[in-house]
Every structure is written in C-alpha cells, then in structure tokens.
Tab-separated table of C-alpha atoms in Angstrom:
chain	number	residue	atom	x	y	z
A	1	MET	CA	10.301	177.069	111.329
A	2	ASN	CA	10.266	180.384	113.755
A	3	PRO	CA	7.374	179.783	116.348
A	4	TYR	CA	6.339	183.364	115.432
A	5	VAL	CA	6.033	182.673	111.709
A	6	LEU	CA	4.146	179.409	112.349
A	7	THR	CA	1.630	181.070	114.768
A	8	ILE	CA	0.873	183.608	112.008
A	9	LEU	CA	0.326	180.677	109.473
A	10	LEU	CA	-1.638	178.826	111.704
A	11	SER	CA	-3.808	181.796	112.719
A	12	SER	CA	-4.409	182.663	109.112
A	13	LEU	CA	-5.318	179.087	108.442
A	14	GLY	CA	-7.927	179.422	111.023
A	15	LEU	CA	-9.008	182.847	109.808
A	16	GLY	CA	-9.311	181.616	106.260
A	17	THR	CA	-11.653	178.891	107.363
A	18	VAL	CA	-13.721	181.033	109.793
A	19	LEU	CA	-14.168	183.561	107.015
A	20	THR	CA	-15.457	180.971	104.623
A	21	PHE	CA	-17.836	179.412	107.345
A	22	ALA	CA	-19.118	183.083	108.223
A	23	SER	CA	-19.759	184.236	104.620
A	24	SER	CA	-22.803	184.475	102.653
A	25	HIS	CA	-21.327	186.551	99.735
A	26	TRP	CA	-19.281	184.567	97.111
A	27	LEU	CA	-16.529	186.945	96.722
A	28	LEU	CA	-15.901	186.777	100.750
A	29	ALA	CA	-16.294	182.862	100.565
A	30	TRP	CA	-13.315	182.850	97.814
A	31	MET	CA	-11.227	185.142	99.862
A	32	GLY	CA	-11.433	182.909	102.867
A	33	LEU	CA	-10.364	179.674	100.638
A	34	GLU	CA	-7.526	181.874	99.159
A	35	ILE	CA	-6.374	182.953	102.540
A	36	ASN	CA	-6.428	179.177	103.555
A	37	THR	CA	-4.480	177.725	100.461
A	38	LEU	CA	-1.825	180.858	101.102
A	39	ALA	CA	-1.389	180.000	104.742
A	40	ILE	CA	-0.600	176.397	104.243
A	41	ILE	CA	1.865	176.630	101.556
A	42	PRO	CA	4.874	177.900	103.527
A	43	ILE	CA	3.830	174.925	106.098
A	44	MET	CA	4.028	172.218	103.295
A	45	ALA	CA	7.264	173.418	101.941
A	46	GLN	CA	8.940	173.928	105.287
A	47	GLN	CA	11.248	170.882	104.840
A	48	HIS	CA	13.008	172.119	101.731
A	49	HIS	CA	12.956	168.669	100.237
A	50	PRO	CA	12.601	168.246	96.508
A	51	ARG	CA	9.686	165.929	97.054
A	52	ALA	CA	7.928	168.524	99.545
A	53	ILE	CA	8.490	171.131	97.161
A	54	GLU	CA	6.953	169.291	94.273
A	55	ALA	CA	3.989	168.474	96.353
A	56	THR	CA	3.510	172.190	97.405
A	57	THR	CA	3.881	172.962	93.727
A	58	LYS	CA	0.819	170.535	92.859
A	59	TYR	CA	-1.163	171.750	95.501
A	60	PHE	CA	-0.941	175.406	94.707
A	61	LEU	CA	-1.720	174.694	91.061
A	62	THR	CA	-4.732	172.552	91.728
A	63	GLN	CA	-6.149	175.018	94.338
A	64	ALA	CA	-5.583	178.044	92.314
A	65	THR	CA	-7.489	176.361	89.287
A	66	ALA	CA	-10.387	175.352	91.752
A	67	ALA	CA	-10.552	179.119	93.276
A	68	ALA	CA	-10.410	180.431	89.574
A	69	MET	CA	-13.439	178.075	88.715
A	70	ILE	CA	-15.250	179.089	91.664
A	71	LEU	CA	-14.774	182.861	90.724
A	72	PHE	CA	-15.714	182.148	87.291
A	73	ALA	CA	-18.873	180.501	88.292
A	74	SER	CA	-20.136	183.126	90.893
A	75	THR	CA	-19.286	185.753	88.328
A	76	THR	CA	-21.231	183.992	85.819
A	77	ASN	CA	-24.292	183.705	88.101
A	78	ALA	CA	-24.158	187.257	89.132
A	79	TRP	CA	-23.999	188.362	85.344
A	80	LEU	CA	-26.763	186.188	84.390
A	81	MET	CA	-29.172	186.051	87.416
A	82	GLY	CA	-28.117	189.146	89.322
A	83	GLU	CA	-27.373	187.430	92.540
A	84	TRP	CA	-23.947	187.166	94.591
A	85	GLU	CA	-25.483	185.104	97.627
A	86	ILE	CA	-24.014	181.784	97.924
A	87	HIS	CA	-27.929	180.444	98.520
A	88	GLN	CA	-28.774	182.086	95.454
A	89	LEU	CA	-26.838	179.961	93.154
A	90	SER	CA	-29.205	179.045	90.471
A	91	HIS	CA	-27.947	179.005	87.125
A	92	PRO	CA	-27.317	175.506	85.877
A	93	LEU	CA	-23.608	176.452	84.402
A	94	ALA	CA	-22.927	177.998	87.608
A	95	THR	CA	-23.845	175.169	89.786
A	96	THR	CA	-21.991	172.607	87.887
A	97	THR	CA	-19.005	174.586	87.748
A	98	VAL	CA	-18.847	175.237	91.525
A	99	MET	CA	-19.479	171.503	92.207
A	100	LEU	CA	-16.659	170.498	90.048
A	101	ALA	CA	-14.325	173.003	91.532
A	102	LEU	CA	-15.222	171.995	95.113
A	103	ALA	CA	-14.739	168.546	94.172
A	104	LEU	CA	-11.144	169.592	92.771
A	105	LYS	CA	-10.617	171.232	96.214
A	106	LEU	CA	-11.467	168.225	98.304
A	107	GLY	CA	-10.063	165.701	96.014
A	108	LEU	CA	-13.204	163.931	95.004
A	109	ALA	CA	-13.216	161.605	91.989
A	110	PRO	CA	-12.897	162.113	89.075
A	111	VAL	CA	-10.567	165.155	89.740
A	112	HIS	CA	-8.914	163.279	92.793
A	113	PHE	CA	-5.303	162.715	91.013
A	114	TRP	CA	-3.391	165.378	92.831
A	115	LEU	CA	-4.391	164.266	96.410
A	116	PRO	CA	-2.300	160.921	96.880
A	117	GLU	CA	0.802	162.792	95.135
A	118	VAL	CA	0.677	165.893	97.274
A	119	LEU	CA	0.076	163.909	100.659
A	120	GLN	CA	3.005	161.397	99.703
A	121	GLY	CA	5.421	164.370	99.575
A	122	LEU	CA	4.402	165.952	102.796
A	123	GLU	CA	5.386	164.938	106.647
A	124	LEU	CA	2.710	163.223	108.753
A	125	THR	CA	1.643	166.567	110.675
A	126	THR	CA	1.143	168.509	107.552
A	127	GLY	CA	-0.548	165.442	105.950
A	128	LEU	CA	-3.192	165.669	108.958
A	129	ILE	CA	-3.930	169.373	108.298
A	130	LEU	CA	-4.381	168.915	104.699
A	131	SER	CA	-6.710	165.798	105.339
A	132	THR	CA	-8.850	167.247	107.873
A	133	TRP	CA	-8.930	171.096	108.693
A	134	GLN	CA	-8.564	172.002	104.661
A	135	LYS	CA	-11.543	169.814	104.190
A	136	LEU	CA	-13.758	172.010	106.206
A	137	ALA	CA	-14.075	175.320	104.141
A	138	PRO	CA	-14.674	173.688	100.797
A	139	PHE	CA	-17.404	171.178	102.363
A	140	THR	CA	-19.206	174.250	104.133
A	141	LEU	CA	-19.588	175.879	100.837
A	142	MET	CA	-20.608	172.268	99.016
A	143	ILE	CA	-23.377	172.052	101.998
A	144	GLN	CA	-25.029	175.369	101.132
A	145	THR	CA	-24.925	174.667	97.622
A	146	ALA	CA	-26.067	171.357	97.594
A	147	PRO	CA	-30.042	171.997	97.234
A	148	THR	CA	-29.296	173.653	93.951
A	149	ILE	CA	-27.074	170.933	92.542
A	150	ASN	CA	-28.368	168.124	90.281
A	151	SER	CA	-28.834	164.987	92.805
A	152	SER	CA	-27.674	162.669	90.106
A	153	LEU	CA	-24.442	164.570	89.800
A	154	LEU	CA	-23.986	164.274	93.392
A	155	VAL	CA	-24.746	160.666	93.668
A	156	ALA	CA	-22.680	159.812	90.818
A	157	ILE	CA	-19.562	161.658	92.289
A	158	GLY	CA	-20.195	160.064	95.426
A	159	LEU	CA	-20.249	156.444	94.229
A	160	LEU	CA	-17.225	157.113	91.828
A	161	SER	CA	-15.152	158.534	94.872
A	162	THR	CA	-15.866	155.608	96.932
A	163	LEU	CA	-15.022	153.214	94.034
A	164	VAL	CA	-11.702	155.045	93.338
A	165	GLY	CA	-10.895	155.537	97.170
A	166	GLY	CA	-11.268	151.534	97.555
A	167	TRP	CA	-9.637	150.678	94.102
A	168	GLY	CA	-6.830	153.094	94.286
A	169	GLY	CA	-5.360	151.960	97.703
A	170	LEU	CA	-5.408	148.315	97.122
A	171	ASN	CA	-1.693	148.089	95.697
A	172	GLN	CA	-0.209	150.712	97.665
A	173	THR	CA	2.723	150.313	100.077
A	174	GLN	CA	3.007	153.697	101.248
A	175	LEU	CA	1.118	154.725	104.319
A	176	ARG	CA	0.395	158.216	103.226
A	177	LYS	CA	-1.049	157.391	99.643
A	178	ILE	CA	-3.249	154.667	101.441
A	179	LEU	CA	-4.566	157.633	103.634
A	180	ALA	CA	-5.168	159.741	100.770
A	181	TYR	CA	-7.360	157.141	99.090
A	182	SER	CA	-9.133	156.323	102.283
A	183	SER	CA	-9.844	160.140	102.270
A	184	ILE	CA	-11.328	159.996	98.906
A	185	ALA	CA	-13.576	157.235	99.867
A	186	HIS	CA	-14.894	158.854	103.042
A	187	LEU	CA	-15.778	162.032	101.129
A	188	GLY	CA	-17.485	159.991	98.793
A	189	TRP	CA	-19.929	158.466	101.402
A	190	MET	CA	-20.181	162.213	102.469
A	191	VAL	CA	-21.250	163.495	99.203
A	192	LEU	CA	-23.864	160.477	98.335
A	193	ILE	CA	-25.870	161.514	100.983
A	194	LEU	CA	-25.440	165.385	101.075
A	195	GLN	CA	-28.616	166.201	99.424
A	196	PHE	CA	-30.831	163.970	101.327
A	197	ALA	CA	-29.612	164.296	104.965
A	198	PRO	CA	-26.994	167.150	105.487
A	199	SER	CA	-26.947	166.397	109.312
A	200	LEU	CA	-25.563	162.740	108.479
A	201	THR	CA	-22.981	164.558	106.059
A	202	LEU	CA	-21.844	166.639	109.101
A	203	LEU	CA	-21.735	163.469	111.393
A	204	SER	CA	-19.742	161.665	108.886
A	205	LEU	CA	-17.188	164.368	108.623
A	206	SER	CA	-16.856	164.792	112.106
A	207	LEU	CA	-16.061	160.957	112.791
A	208	TYR	CA	-13.874	160.952	109.742
A	209	ILE	CA	-11.806	163.740	111.183
A	210	ILE	CA	-11.366	161.941	114.488
A	211	MET	CA	-10.540	158.435	113.048
A	212	THR	CA	-8.080	160.090	110.371
A	213	SER	CA	-6.471	162.141	113.149
A	214	SER	CA	-5.981	159.244	115.198
A	215	ALA	CA	-4.618	157.350	112.186
A	216	PHE	CA	-2.093	159.932	111.494
A	217	LEU	CA	-1.055	160.590	115.206
A	218	THR	CA	-0.411	156.773	115.601
A	219	LEU	CA	1.781	156.819	112.485
A	220	LYS	CA	3.865	159.649	113.517
A	221	THR	CA	4.373	158.217	117.265
A	222	ASN	CA	5.524	154.961	115.474
A	223	ASN	CA	7.503	157.087	112.716
A	224	ALA	CA	5.885	154.634	110.149
A	225	LEU	CA	5.740	155.647	106.394
A	226	THR	CA	5.676	152.370	104.664
A	227	ILE	CA	4.145	148.988	105.194
A	228	ASN	CA	7.331	147.427	105.830
A	229	THR	CA	8.247	149.866	108.706
A	230	LEU	CA	4.854	149.429	110.232
A	231	ALA	CA	5.782	145.989	110.744
A	232	THR	CA	8.210	146.880	113.139
A	233	SER	CA	5.552	148.630	115.484
A	234	TRP	CA	4.603	145.735	117.462
A	235	THR	CA	8.179	145.396	119.022
A	236	LYS	CA	8.228	149.107	119.815
A	237	SER	CA	4.627	149.124	121.475
A	238	PRO	CA	2.269	146.475	121.556
A	239	THR	CA	-0.659	148.397	123.006
A	240	LEU	CA	-0.335	151.292	120.493
A	241	ALA	CA	-0.081	148.589	117.809
A	242	ALA	CA	-3.313	146.861	118.842
A	243	LEU	CA	-5.284	150.234	119.312
A	244	ALA	CA	-3.715	151.403	115.704
A	245	ALA	CA	-5.164	148.124	114.296
A	246	LEU	CA	-8.601	148.836	115.807
A	247	VAL	CA	-8.505	152.373	114.408
A	248	LEU	CA	-8.248	150.942	110.951
A	249	LEU	CA	-11.048	148.755	111.067
A	250	SER	CA	-12.980	151.705	112.673
A	251	LEU	CA	-12.029	153.537	109.228
A	252	GLY	CA	-13.028	150.548	107.363
A	253	GLY	CA	-16.375	150.732	108.875
A	254	LEU	CA	-16.611	147.260	111.130
A	255	PRO	CA	-18.906	147.321	114.090
A	256	PRO	CA	-18.695	147.338	116.885
A	257	LEU	CA	-16.541	150.553	116.268
A	258	SER	CA	-17.135	154.159	115.636
A	259	GLY	CA	-16.723	153.995	112.055
A	260	PHE	CA	-19.765	151.706	111.544
A	261	MET	CA	-22.216	154.404	112.691
A	262	PRO	CA	-22.005	156.627	109.636
A	263	LYS	CA	-22.061	153.919	107.051
A	264	TRP	CA	-25.065	152.510	108.635
A	265	LEU	CA	-26.868	155.278	108.845
A	266	ILE	CA	-26.108	156.475	105.355
A	267	LEU	CA	-27.197	152.974	104.011
A	268	GLN	CA	-30.303	153.416	105.975
A	269	GLU	CA	-31.029	156.640	104.570
A	270	LEU	CA	-30.246	155.825	100.996
A	271	THR	CA	-32.807	152.847	101.266
A	272	LYS	CA	-35.302	155.332	102.747
A	273	GLN	CA	-34.961	157.544	99.887
A	274	GLY	CA	-35.794	154.804	97.285
A	275	LEU	CA	-31.833	154.256	96.125
A	276	PRO	CA	-31.287	150.713	97.150
A	277	LEU	CA	-29.103	150.272	94.234
A	278	SER	CA	-26.770	153.154	95.073
A	279	ALA	CA	-26.608	151.830	98.666
A	280	THR	CA	-25.674	148.416	97.360
A	281	LEU	CA	-22.925	149.758	95.366
A	282	ALA	CA	-21.496	152.004	98.033
A	283	ALA	CA	-21.529	149.081	100.441
A	284	MET	CA	-19.726	146.717	97.985
A	285	THR	CA	-17.132	149.682	97.404
A	286	ALA	CA	-16.779	149.704	100.998
A	287	LEU	CA	-15.383	146.181	100.800
A	288	LEU	CA	-12.578	147.353	98.741
A	289	SER	CA	-11.428	149.764	101.546
A	290	LEU	CA	-11.883	147.176	104.180
A	291	TYR	CA	-9.444	144.828	102.146
A	292	PHE	CA	-6.484	147.416	102.501
A	293	TYR	CA	-7.184	148.251	105.921
A	294	LEU	CA	-7.197	144.541	106.751
A	295	ARG	CA	-3.896	144.400	104.925
A	296	LEU	CA	-2.577	147.124	107.286
A	297	CYS	CA	-3.872	145.363	110.421
A	298	TYR	CA	-2.222	142.138	109.186
A	299	ALA	CA	1.151	143.976	108.807
A	300	LEU	CA	0.879	145.704	112.082
A	301	THR	CA	-0.423	142.983	114.384
A	302	LEU	CA	0.584	139.554	112.877
A	303	THR	CA	3.989	140.036	111.127
A	304	ILE	CA	7.189	140.441	112.707
A	305	TYR	CA	9.474	141.825	110.001
A	306	PRO	CA	12.993	140.408	109.637
A	307	ASN	CA	15.787	142.565	110.743
A	308	THR	CA	17.251	143.261	107.333
A	309	LEU	CA	14.898	146.211	107.237
A	310	THR	CA	16.384	148.957	104.736
A	311	ALA	CA	14.382	151.802	106.740
A	312	THR	CA	15.506	153.442	109.803
A	313	ALA	CA	13.753	151.315	112.688
A	314	PRO	CA	13.775	153.330	116.112
A	315	TRP	CA	13.135	150.328	118.348
A	316	ARG	CA	12.209	152.572	121.194
A	317	LEU	CA	9.716	155.187	121.327
A	318	ASN	CA	10.557	158.687	122.161
A	319	PHE	CA	8.693	159.249	125.184
A	320	THR	CA	8.890	162.757	125.338
A	321	MET	CA	6.288	163.325	122.761
A	322	ILE	CA	3.010	164.389	123.756
A	323	THR	CA	0.498	161.423	123.621
A	324	LEU	CA	-2.598	162.971	125.233
A	325	PRO	CA	-4.172	164.222	122.069
A	326	LEU	CA	-3.613	160.608	120.495
A	327	SER	CA	-5.274	158.909	123.417
A	328	ILE	CA	-8.363	161.042	123.562
A	329	ILE	CA	-8.936	160.824	119.849
A	330	THR	CA	-8.337	157.045	119.773
A	331	ILE	CA	-10.863	156.576	122.389
A	332	LEU	CA	-13.439	158.520	120.460
A	333	ALA	CA	-12.345	156.721	117.249
A	334	LEU	CA	-13.318	153.399	118.821
A	335	GLY	CA	-16.125	153.906	121.531
A	336	LEU	CA	-18.765	155.942	119.948
A	337	LEU	CA	-21.106	153.558	118.604
A	338	PRO	CA	-23.222	153.054	121.511
A	339	LEU	CA	-24.105	156.698	121.332
A	340	THR	CA	-26.237	155.942	118.137
A	341	PRO	CA	-29.693	156.136	119.408
A	342	ALA	CA	-28.662	159.642	120.946
A	343	VAL	CA	-27.317	160.646	117.578
A	344	THR	CA	-30.095	159.488	115.576
A	345	ALA	CA	-32.608	161.372	118.076
A	346	MET	CA	-30.391	164.409	117.724
A	347	LEU	CA	-30.653	164.109	113.889
A	348	ASP	CA	-34.466	163.721	114.002
A	349	CYS	CA	-35.136	166.851	115.850
C-alpha cells in the first residue's frame, strides 16, 4: 500500500476514535464510529486475497448493522425523552438496543460469531489493530452508558462471553481464531465489572491491550499462524519462544504475571458486591481459557515438530524486523503484578 494512503487511513482511524472519546452527543459519537470503520476497511482488504475480502465484507456488514442500531436507539431516546446526550440515555428500549449494538461492535457473546471468522482472514498486524485499537471507541460509549443499563444484563453478557471465549478456543488449531476467542473472554471480564468498578474495567482493558499486542507481535516475528508452525519456534529463537509461553500464561491469568492482577481484583470486587456465584462462575470459565493457553505453551516449548511440515518454515529470524516495541510490551505483559498495591491505591483515590 502507498505510504501516503496508509498515513491518511491511520490518521482517520485515530481521528474516529478521538472523536468518539470527545463526544457527548450521540450523532457525533456515531460519526466517529463510522469514520473508524471506513478507515480500517481498506487496510483489511489490502492483501487482495479472497479470504481477506470475505473477512472485510463480514466486518463491514456487522459494523454497519451495529451503527444502524446505535442510530436507531439514540433517535428513539431523543423522540421519547427529548435528549441527545450520551449520559441522558434513559428509555429502557434505547438502553437495551445500545447495549446490544455495542456488544455487536466489540464481539461480545451472544453476538460474537463474526469476530473469529474476520480475524482468521486478516494478517497479524491488521488483526492486532482490530483486537486492540478498534475496541476503544465502543468501550468508551459502553462505560458512559453503563449506569443506565440493567446490571443483570451486563453480568449475563459478561459471564456468557467468558464462557464462550473459553469454550470456543478449546478445539482450535488456528492461532488467530484462538486469539479471537481470547479477546471475547477478556472483554467478558471487563463487562462483568463495568457497572460496579469502571476504573477496574479500564485497568483490565489496558492490560488486555498490552498482553494481546505482545502475543500478536510474537506470532508475527515467528511468522506462525497455526499450532504446527508454532512448534518450530523453539528452533528459530529459544528466548522468544520462552517469553511467548510466559505471555500466553499471563493472558491466562496465572500469578506472578501481569494478567493475574485484573482477574484477582475483579473477583475481589464481585465478592464485595455480593455476587459470589458470578465470581465463582467467572473463575471457572477462566480455567477453560487457561487450558488452550497451556496447549499453546506445550506446542511452543515442549514440542519439536517433525520436519515433514507442510507449512513454510523460515528457520532463521529476519533480523531486519524492529523488535523494540515487542521487547517493551513483553516486559510490561510479564512484570506489572508487583505494582498491584500502587494500582489499588490509585483506584481507591
């Protein structure tokens, strides 16, 4: 892609997200979401591969549907209640429709079906943008509208997403689909605590972005798209393979890694709010996710795959790649747990 065109598209991507961040009016927020969607579509379709075009078409249709639902809900609220402000969303029909539309935009269960299929058709860099940056604008709107949404609906969507995210990834061999189900599960944890502690949701989102970025960049450096090709990583770069295994365990939420912090604080907050059953169910669904992360770790560090591999195996790393972002993000993905007391003190302020 022409660098000037790419610069314009990435600038538009940033503009759409910032516009949604800054808006207090539904039409302005909707406009930001639309700019965001239209800017990423050429980036997704740049490969000119049938699977990439199919993924782009699916993404466009789902995002257009969600945007139409948001427009319908905000217009309904303005018609019935006379308010266009995001914070003044008060009619039950409008709040429920907006919640389902934002769930569709983010890929939360039960409207998650598009996310694994779309992510599977994209290259890893575009998949990283879709899994991290594209979640920010809808999540901002969800945080702003959360106080007016029925808490039972939020808890139900959160628990269902953690369950689907754990269950869906169990039988997968494609790494991009596994990361898509991982995304669904993590977003479920964030939605679960959204109404009780929004600051915890932001903490979880930040750590999710750090850990997912590290996972995607590691896979891109190793040029691995399936579990079979992942098994050749140890031969190419033992250090990177060992760190990648730790990043996956961090995504699973094992101590003493960074991913343990949000899960621990969320379970603690749910118990304080008198929801021990929801906390128990969430902790049990996290075990499902942990199983497929451990499966990846096993393939990555304990398996030396036979040389009759059908995939293209680049046995030497291309050292012209810029690895500084990967190094910084991996350090953050592994070592932030000791900062938990400082984080909890900041959250309590």
